[in-house]
CSV table of C-alpha atoms and ligand atoms in Angstrom, one decimal:
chain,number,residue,atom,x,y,z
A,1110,UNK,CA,32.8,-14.1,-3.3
A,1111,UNK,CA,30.6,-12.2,-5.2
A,1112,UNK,CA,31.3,-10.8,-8.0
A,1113,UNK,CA,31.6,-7.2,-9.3
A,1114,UNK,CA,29.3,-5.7,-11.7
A,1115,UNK,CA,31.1,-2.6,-13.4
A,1116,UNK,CA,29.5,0.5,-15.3
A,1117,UNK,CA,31.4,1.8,-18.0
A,1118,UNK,CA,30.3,5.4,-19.2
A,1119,UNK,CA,28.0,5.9,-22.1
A,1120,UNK,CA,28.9,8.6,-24.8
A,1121,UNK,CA,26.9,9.1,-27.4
A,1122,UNK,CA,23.2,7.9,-26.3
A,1123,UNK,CA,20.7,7.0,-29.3
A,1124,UNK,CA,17.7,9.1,-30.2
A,1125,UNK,CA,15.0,7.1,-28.9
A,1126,UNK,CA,12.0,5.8,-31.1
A,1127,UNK,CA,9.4,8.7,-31.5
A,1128,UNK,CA,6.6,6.8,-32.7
A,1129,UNK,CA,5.9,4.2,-30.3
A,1130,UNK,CA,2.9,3.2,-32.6
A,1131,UNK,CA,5.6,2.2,-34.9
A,1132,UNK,CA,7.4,0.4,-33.2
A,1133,UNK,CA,8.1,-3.2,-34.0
A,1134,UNK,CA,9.7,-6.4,-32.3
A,1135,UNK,CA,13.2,-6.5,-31.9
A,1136,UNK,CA,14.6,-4.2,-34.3
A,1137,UNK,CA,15.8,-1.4,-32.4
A,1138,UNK,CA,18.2,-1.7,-29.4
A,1139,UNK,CA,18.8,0.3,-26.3
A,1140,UNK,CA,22.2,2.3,-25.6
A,1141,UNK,CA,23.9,-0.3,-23.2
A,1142,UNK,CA,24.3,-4.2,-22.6
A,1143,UNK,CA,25.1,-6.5,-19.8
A,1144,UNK,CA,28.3,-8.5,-20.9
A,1145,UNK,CA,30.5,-11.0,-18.9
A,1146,UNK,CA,33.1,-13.7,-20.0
A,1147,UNK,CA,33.4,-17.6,-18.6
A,1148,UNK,CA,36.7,-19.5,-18.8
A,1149,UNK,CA,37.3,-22.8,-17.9
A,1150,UNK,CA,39.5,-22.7,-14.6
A,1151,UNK,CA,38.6,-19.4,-13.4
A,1152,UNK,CA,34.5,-19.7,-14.2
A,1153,UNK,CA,32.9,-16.3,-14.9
A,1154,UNK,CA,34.5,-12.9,-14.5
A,1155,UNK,CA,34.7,-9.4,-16.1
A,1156,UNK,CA,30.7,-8.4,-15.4
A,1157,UNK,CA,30.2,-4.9,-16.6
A,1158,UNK,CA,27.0,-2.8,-18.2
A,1159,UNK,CA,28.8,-1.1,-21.7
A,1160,UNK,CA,27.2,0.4,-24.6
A,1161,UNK,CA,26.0,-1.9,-27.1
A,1162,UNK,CA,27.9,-2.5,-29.6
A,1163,UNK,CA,29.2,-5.4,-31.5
A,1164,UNK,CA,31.7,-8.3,-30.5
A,1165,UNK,CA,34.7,-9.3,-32.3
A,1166,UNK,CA,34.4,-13.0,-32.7
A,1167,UNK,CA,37.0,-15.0,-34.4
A,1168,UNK,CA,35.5,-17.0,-37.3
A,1169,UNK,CA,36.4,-19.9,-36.0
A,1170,UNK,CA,34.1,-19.1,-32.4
A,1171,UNK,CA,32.3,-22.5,-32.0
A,1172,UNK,CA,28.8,-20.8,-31.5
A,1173,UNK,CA,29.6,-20.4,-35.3
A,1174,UNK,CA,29.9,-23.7,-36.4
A,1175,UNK,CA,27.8,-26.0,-33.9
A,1176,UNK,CA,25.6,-24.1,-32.7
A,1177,UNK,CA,26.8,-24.3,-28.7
A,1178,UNK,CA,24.2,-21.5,-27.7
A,1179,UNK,CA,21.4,-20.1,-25.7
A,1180,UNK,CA,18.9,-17.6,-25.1
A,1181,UNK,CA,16.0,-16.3,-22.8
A,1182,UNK,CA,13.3,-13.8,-23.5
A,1183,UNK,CA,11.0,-11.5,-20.9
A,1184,UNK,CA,9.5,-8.6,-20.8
A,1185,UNK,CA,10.1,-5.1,-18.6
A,1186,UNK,CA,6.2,-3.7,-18.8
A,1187,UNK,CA,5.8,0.3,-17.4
A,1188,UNK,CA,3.0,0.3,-15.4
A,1189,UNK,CA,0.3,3.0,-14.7
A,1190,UNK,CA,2.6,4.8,-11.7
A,1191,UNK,CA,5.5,4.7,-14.3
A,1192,UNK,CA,7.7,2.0,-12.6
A,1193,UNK,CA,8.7,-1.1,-14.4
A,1194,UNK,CA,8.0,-4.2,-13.6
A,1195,UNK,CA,9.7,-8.2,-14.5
A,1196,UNK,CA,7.2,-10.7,-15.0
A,1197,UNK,CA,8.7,-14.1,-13.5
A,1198,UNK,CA,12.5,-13.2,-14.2
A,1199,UNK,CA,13.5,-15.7,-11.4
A,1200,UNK,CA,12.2,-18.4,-14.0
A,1201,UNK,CA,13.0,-17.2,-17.0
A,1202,UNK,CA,16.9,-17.4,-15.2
A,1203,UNK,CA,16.5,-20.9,-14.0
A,1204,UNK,CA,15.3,-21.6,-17.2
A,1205,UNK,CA,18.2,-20.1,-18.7
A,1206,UNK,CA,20.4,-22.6,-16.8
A,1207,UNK,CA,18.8,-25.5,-17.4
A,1208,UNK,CA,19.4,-25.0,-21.3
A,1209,UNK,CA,22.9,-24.2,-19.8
A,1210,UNK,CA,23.1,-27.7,-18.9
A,1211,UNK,CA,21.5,-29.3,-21.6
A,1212,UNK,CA,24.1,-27.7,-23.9
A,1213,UNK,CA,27.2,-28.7,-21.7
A,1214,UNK,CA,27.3,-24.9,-21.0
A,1215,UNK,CA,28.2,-23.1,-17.7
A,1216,UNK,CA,25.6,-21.9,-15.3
A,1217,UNK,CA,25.1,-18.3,-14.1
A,1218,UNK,CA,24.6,-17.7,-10.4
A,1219,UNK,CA,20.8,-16.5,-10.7
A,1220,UNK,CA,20.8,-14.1,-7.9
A,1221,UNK,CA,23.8,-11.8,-9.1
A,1222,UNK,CA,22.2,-12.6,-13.2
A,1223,UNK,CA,19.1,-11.4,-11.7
A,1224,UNK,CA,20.3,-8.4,-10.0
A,1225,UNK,CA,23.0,-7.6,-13.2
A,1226,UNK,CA,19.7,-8.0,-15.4
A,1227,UNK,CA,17.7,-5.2,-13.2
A,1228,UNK,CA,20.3,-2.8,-13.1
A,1229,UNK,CA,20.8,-2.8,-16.6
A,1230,UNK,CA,16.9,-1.9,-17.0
A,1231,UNK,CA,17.4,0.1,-14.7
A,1232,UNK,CA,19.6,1.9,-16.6
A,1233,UNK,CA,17.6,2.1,-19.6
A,1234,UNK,CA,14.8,2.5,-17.7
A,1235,UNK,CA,13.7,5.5,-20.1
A,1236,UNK,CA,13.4,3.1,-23.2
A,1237,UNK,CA,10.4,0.9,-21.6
A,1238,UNK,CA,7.5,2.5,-23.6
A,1239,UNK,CA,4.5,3.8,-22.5
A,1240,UNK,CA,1.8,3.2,-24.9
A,1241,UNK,CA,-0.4,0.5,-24.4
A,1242,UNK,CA,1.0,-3.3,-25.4
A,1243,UNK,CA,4.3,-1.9,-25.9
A,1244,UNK,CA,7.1,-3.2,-23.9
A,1245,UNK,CA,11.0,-3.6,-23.2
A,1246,UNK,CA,12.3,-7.2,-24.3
A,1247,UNK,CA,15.4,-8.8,-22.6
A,1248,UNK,CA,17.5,-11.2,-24.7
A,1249,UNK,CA,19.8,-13.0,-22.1
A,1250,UNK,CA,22.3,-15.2,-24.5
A,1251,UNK,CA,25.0,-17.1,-24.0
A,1252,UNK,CA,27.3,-18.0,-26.8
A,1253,UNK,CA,30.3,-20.5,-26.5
A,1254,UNK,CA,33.6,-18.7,-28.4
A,1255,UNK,CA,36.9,-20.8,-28.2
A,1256,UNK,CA,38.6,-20.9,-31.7
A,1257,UNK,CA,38.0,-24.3,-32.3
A,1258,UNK,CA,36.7,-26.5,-34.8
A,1259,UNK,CA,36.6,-29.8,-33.2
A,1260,UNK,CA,32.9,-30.7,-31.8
A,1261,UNK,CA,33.4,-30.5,-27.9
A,1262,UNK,CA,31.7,-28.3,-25.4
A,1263,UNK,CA,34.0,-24.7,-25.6
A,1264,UNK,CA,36.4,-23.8,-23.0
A,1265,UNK,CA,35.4,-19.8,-23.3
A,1266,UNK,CA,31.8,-18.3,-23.0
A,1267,UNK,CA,30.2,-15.0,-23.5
A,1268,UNK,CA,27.0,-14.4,-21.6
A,1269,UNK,CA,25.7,-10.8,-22.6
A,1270,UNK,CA,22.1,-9.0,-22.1
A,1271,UNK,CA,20.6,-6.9,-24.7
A,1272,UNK,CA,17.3,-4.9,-24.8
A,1273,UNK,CA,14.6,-3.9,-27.7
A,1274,UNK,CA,11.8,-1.6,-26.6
A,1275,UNK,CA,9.0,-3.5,-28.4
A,1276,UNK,CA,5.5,-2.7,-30.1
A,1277,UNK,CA,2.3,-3.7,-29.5
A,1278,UNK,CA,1.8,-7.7,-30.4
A,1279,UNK,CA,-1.6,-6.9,-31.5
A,1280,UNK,CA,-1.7,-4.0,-33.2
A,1281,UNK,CA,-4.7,-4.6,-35.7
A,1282,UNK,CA,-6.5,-6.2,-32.9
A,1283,UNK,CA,-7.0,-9.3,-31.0
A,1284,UNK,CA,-8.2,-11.7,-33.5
A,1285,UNK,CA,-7.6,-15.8,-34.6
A,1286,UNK,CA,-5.2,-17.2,-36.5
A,1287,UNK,CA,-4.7,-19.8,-39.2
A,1288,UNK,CA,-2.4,-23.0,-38.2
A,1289,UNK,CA,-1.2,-25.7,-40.2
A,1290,UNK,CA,-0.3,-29.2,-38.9
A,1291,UNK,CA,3.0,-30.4,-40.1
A,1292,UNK,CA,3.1,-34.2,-40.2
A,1293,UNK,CA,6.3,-33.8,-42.2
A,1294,UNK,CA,8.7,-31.2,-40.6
A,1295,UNK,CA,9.2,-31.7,-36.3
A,1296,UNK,CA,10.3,-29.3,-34.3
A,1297,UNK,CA,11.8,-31.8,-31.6
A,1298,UNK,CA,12.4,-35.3,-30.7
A,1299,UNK,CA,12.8,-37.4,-27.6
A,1300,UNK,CA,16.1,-36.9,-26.4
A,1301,UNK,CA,16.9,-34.0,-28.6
A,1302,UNK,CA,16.6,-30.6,-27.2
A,1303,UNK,CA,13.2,-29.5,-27.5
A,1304,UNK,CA,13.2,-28.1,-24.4
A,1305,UNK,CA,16.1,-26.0,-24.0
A,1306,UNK,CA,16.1,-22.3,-25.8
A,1307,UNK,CA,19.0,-23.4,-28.1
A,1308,UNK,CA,19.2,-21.6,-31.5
A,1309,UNK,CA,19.6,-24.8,-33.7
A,1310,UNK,CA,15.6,-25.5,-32.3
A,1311,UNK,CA,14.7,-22.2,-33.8
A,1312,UNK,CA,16.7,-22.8,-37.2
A,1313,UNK,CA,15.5,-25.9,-37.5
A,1314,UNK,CA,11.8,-25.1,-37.7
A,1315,UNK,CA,12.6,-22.1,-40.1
A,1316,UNK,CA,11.5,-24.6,-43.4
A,1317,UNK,CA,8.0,-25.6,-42.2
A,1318,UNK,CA,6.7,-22.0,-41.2
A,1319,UNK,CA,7.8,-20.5,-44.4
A,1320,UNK,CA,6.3,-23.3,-46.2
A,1321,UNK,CA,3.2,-22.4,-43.6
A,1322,UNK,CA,3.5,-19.0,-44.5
A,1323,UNK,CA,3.4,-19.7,-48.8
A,1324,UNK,CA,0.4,-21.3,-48.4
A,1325,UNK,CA,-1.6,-18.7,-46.3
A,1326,UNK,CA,-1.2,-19.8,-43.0
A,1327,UNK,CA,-0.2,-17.9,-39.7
A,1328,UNK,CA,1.4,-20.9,-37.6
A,1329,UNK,CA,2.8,-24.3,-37.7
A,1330,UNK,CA,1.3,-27.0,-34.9
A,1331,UNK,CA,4.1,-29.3,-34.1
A,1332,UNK,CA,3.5,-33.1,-34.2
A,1333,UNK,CA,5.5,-35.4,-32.0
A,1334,UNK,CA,8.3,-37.1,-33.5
A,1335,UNK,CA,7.4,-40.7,-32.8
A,1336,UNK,CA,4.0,-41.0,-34.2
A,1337,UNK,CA,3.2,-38.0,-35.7
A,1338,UNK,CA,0.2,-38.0,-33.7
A,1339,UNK,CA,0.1,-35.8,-30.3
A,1340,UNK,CA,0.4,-32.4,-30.5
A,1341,UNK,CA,3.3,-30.2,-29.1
A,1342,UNK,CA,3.6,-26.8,-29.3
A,1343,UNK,CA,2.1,-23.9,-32.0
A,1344,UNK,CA,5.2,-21.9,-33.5
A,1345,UNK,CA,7.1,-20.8,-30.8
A,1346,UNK,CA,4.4,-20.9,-28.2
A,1347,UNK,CA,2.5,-23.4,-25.6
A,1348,UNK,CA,-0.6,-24.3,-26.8
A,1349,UNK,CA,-4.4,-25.2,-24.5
A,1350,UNK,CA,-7.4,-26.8,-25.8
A,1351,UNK,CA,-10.7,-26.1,-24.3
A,1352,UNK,CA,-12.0,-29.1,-24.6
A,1353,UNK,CA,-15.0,-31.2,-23.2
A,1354,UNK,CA,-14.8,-28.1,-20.9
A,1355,UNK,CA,-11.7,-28.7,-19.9
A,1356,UNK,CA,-8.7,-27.0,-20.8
A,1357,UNK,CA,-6.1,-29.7,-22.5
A,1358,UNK,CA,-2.3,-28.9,-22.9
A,1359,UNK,CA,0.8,-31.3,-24.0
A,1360,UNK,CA,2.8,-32.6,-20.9
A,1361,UNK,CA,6.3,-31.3,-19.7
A,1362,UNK,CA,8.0,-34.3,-21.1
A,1363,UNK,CA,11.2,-33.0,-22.8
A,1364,UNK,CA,10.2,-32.1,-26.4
A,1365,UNK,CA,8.8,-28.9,-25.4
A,1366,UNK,CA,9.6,-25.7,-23.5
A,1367,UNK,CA,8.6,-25.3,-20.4
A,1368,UNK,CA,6.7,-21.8,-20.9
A,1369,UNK,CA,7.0,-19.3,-17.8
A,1370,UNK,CA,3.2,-18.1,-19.9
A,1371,UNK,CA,2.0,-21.8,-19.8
A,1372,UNK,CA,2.5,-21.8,-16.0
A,1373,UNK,CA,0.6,-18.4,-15.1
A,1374,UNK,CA,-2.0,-19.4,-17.6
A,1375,UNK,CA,-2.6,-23.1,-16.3
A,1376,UNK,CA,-2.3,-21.2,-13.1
A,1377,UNK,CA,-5.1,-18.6,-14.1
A,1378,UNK,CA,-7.3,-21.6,-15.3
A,1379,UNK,CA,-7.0,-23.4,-12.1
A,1380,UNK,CA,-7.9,-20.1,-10.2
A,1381,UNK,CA,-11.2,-20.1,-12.1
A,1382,UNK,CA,-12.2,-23.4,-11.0
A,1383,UNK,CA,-11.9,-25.0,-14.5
A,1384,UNK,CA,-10.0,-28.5,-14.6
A,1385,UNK,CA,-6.5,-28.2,-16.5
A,1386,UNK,CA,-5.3,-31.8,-17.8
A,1387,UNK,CA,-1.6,-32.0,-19.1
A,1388,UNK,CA,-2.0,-35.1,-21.5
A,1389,UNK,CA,-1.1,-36.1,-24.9
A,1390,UNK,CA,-3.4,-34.7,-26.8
A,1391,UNK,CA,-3.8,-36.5,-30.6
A,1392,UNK,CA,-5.1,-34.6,-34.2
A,1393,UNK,CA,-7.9,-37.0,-34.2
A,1394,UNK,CA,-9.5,-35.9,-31.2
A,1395,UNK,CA,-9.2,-32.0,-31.9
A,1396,UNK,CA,-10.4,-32.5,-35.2
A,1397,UNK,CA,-13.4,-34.4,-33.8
A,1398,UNK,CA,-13.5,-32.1,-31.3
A,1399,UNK,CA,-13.8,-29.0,-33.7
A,1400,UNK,CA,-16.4,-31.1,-36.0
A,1401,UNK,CA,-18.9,-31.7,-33.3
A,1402,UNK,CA,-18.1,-27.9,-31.3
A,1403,UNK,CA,-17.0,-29.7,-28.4
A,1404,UNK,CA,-13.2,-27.9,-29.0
A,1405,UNK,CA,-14.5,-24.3,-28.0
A,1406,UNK,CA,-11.2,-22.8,-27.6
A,1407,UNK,CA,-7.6,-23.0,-28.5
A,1408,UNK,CA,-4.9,-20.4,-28.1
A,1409,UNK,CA,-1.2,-20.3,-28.3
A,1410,UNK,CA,0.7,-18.8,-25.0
A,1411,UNK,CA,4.1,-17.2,-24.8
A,1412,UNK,CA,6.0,-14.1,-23.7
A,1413,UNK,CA,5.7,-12.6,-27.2
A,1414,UNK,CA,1.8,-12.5,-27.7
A,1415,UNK,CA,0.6,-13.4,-24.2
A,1416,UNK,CA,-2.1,-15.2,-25.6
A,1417,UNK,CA,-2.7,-15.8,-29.1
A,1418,UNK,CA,-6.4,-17.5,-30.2
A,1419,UNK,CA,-7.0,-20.1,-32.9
A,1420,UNK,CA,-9.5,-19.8,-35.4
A,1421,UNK,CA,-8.6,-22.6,-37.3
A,1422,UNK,CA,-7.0,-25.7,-37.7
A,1423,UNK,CA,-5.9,-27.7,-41.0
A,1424,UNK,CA,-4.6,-31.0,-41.3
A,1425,UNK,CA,-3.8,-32.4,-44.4
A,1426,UNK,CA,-6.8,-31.8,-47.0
A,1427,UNK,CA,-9.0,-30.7,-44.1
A,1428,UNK,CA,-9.8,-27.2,-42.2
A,1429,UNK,CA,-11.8,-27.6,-39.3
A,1430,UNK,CA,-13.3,-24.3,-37.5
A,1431,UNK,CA,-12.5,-23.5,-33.7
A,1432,UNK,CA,-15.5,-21.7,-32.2
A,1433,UNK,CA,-17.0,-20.1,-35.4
A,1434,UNK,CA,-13.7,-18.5,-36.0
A,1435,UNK,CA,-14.3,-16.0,-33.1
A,1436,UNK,CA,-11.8,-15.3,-30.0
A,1437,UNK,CA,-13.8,-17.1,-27.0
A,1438,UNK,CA,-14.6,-15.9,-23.7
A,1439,UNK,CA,-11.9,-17.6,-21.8
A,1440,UNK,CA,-9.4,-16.7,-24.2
A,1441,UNK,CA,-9.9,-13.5,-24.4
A,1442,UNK,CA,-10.5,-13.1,-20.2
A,1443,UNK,CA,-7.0,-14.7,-20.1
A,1444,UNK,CA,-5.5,-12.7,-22.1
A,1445,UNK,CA,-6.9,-9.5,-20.4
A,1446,UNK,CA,-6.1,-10.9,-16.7
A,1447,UNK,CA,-2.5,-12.0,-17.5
A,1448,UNK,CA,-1.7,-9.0,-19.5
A,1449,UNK,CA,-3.6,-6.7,-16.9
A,1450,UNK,CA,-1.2,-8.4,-14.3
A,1451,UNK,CA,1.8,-7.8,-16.1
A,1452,UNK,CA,1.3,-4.2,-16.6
A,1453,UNK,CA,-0.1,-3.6,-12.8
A,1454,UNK,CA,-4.1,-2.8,-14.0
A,1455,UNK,CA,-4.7,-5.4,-12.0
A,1456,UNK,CA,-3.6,-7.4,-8.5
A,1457,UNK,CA,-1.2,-9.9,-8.2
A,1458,UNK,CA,-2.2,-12.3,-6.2
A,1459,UNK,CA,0.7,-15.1,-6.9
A,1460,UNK,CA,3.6,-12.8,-7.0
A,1461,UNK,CA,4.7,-12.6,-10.4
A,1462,UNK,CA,5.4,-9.0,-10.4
A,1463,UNK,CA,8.7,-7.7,-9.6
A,1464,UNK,CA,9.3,-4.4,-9.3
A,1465,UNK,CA,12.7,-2.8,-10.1
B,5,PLP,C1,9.5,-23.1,-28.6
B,5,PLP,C2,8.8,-22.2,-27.6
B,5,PLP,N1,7.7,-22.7,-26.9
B,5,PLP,C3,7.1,-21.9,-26.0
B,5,PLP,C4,7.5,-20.6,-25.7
B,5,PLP,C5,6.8,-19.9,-24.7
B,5,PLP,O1,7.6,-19.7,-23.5
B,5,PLP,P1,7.4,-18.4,-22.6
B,5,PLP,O2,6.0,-18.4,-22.2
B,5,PLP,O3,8.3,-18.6,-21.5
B,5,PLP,O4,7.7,-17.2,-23.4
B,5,PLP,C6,8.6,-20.1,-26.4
B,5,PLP,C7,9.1,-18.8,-26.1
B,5,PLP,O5,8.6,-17.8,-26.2
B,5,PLP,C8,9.3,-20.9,-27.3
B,5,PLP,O6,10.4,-20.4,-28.0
């Protein structure tokens, strides 16, 4: 049986951001949440849309102490008829359960997660901003909450949905960044949970990006585990090389998320006719690569900036160049098709879009 997704009224709306030129990333919330409740025996029940507000949690809520938790992010974009649009939700959902698993959480039944998550934008339809770049994020999380300090998966979850109209990623313009490669802080290791969208990951990697950030730099590039050798991811984002005209990214192998962006981008690639390779890649070659300009390109990819290009690379005592320091042309005509895509300026020929 299906179950019941409730609307409880809302009293006292917010006064919605005035300035979208202002606005930032996820600082100010909507007026209403998606919330429903999982319990061992009787699985999950209690669906409603209520205005947001905060939980009571006892203390001893084992989200609090291990960490038993998960998230998703995407993005409602208004397009130029003023309806709003999901970019691959259906992924972002399935996604969503495989952390689920990963964490010895329970899964959500995607179609009625899916349909819960559209009516509450819906709802809030009049917070999805108009200006251009600006956006409505969706935070799906799911936290576990039995009272309980011994270390075992909880009996009791919370899954809830919350929403943060969002400003433009780029506001001072579309231009490189700096990245450091860590060969002392990882990110992830084999067998670890590099690629479910757990909090602990995101904690974790806290200590190397401010020490990233003290020393001038925008990003960290995560090294594998093992060697320290083969790159992973950049931040929180995919990363491609363009490489011996080819564009290069690390393989699906465990350690890192598997980024609904990095599919429509490889995607986009492929549709261009250019040869996509998911290999290990090492800091040797990219270095070379940059030395000799045979690296044209790299760029970051992830809901947040889309696309984000690099204009440098430094490894230990040495920074290496990527394309004079410019964004290139396939960057930037990446960029412009996915985000033209996602805000309907342009067609959608693989069916990302969906409408609500
Ligand atoms: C660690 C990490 N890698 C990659 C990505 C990119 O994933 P997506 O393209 O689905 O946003 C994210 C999320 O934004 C992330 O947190």
């Amino acid at each position: 049986m299906k179950m019941e997704l409730k609307t409880l009224p809302l009293s006292h709306p917010k006064t919605k951001p005035q300035d979208e030129g202002k606005l930032n990333f996820g600082q100010i919330f909507t007026d209403r949440m998606f919330v429903m409740e999982y319990q061992a025996g009787k699985g999950w029940h209690s669906a409603r849309i209520e205005p947001y507000g905060p939980f009571s949690l006892d203390p001893a809520s084992a989200v609090l102490h291990y960490a038993q938790e998960i998230f998703e992010g995407l993005k409602a974009y208004r397009h130029p008829d003023g309806k709003i649009a999901l970019f691959r939700p259906a992924d972002n959902i399935k996604r969503f359960n495989c952390s689920a698993t990963r964490m010895c959480m329970p899964e959500v039944d995607e179609e009625f997660f899916l349909s819960a998550i559209k009516e509450l934008v819906r709802l809030e339809a009049d917070w999805v901003p108009h200006n251009e770049g600006t956006s409505l994020y969706i935070r799906p999380t799911m936290i576990a909450t039995d009272p309980y300090l011994g270390v075992k998966p909880s009996d009791t979850y919370l899954c809830y949905v919350i929403l943060s109209p969002v400003g433009a990623y780029y506001k001072g313009g579309f231009s490189p960044v700096k990245i450091w490669i860590s060969d002392q802080f990882v990110r992830s290791a084999p067998g670890g949970t590099g690629e479910a969208k757990t909090g602990g990951n995101y904690a974790a990697s806290l200590r190397a990006s401010m020490e990233a950030a003290a020393k001038g730099f925008d990003q960290v590039l995560w090294l594998d585990a093992v060697e320290r050798k083969y790159v992973e991811e950049v931040g929180s984002m995919n990363i491609c090389f363009y490489l011996d005209g080819k564009v290069i990214t690390s393989p699906l192998h465990g350690t890192i998320l598997d980024g609904i962006t990095r599919r429509a981008i490889l995607t986009l690639i492929k549709d261009m006719g250019i040869e996509v390779e998911e290999r290990a890649l090492s800091v040797e070659e990219i270095l070379e690569g940059a030395r000799t300009g045979r690296l044209k390109e790299a760029f970051g990819t992830g809901t947040a900036a889309v696309v984000s290009p690099v204009g440098q690379f430094t490894y230990r005592d040495e920074t290496v160049s990527v394309g004079d320091n410019q964004v290139g042309e396939l960057t930037l005509k990446l960029y412009e098709t996915l985000t033209g895509i996602q805000y309907g300026q342009r067609n959608d020929p693989h069916g990302w879009i969906e409408l609500i």
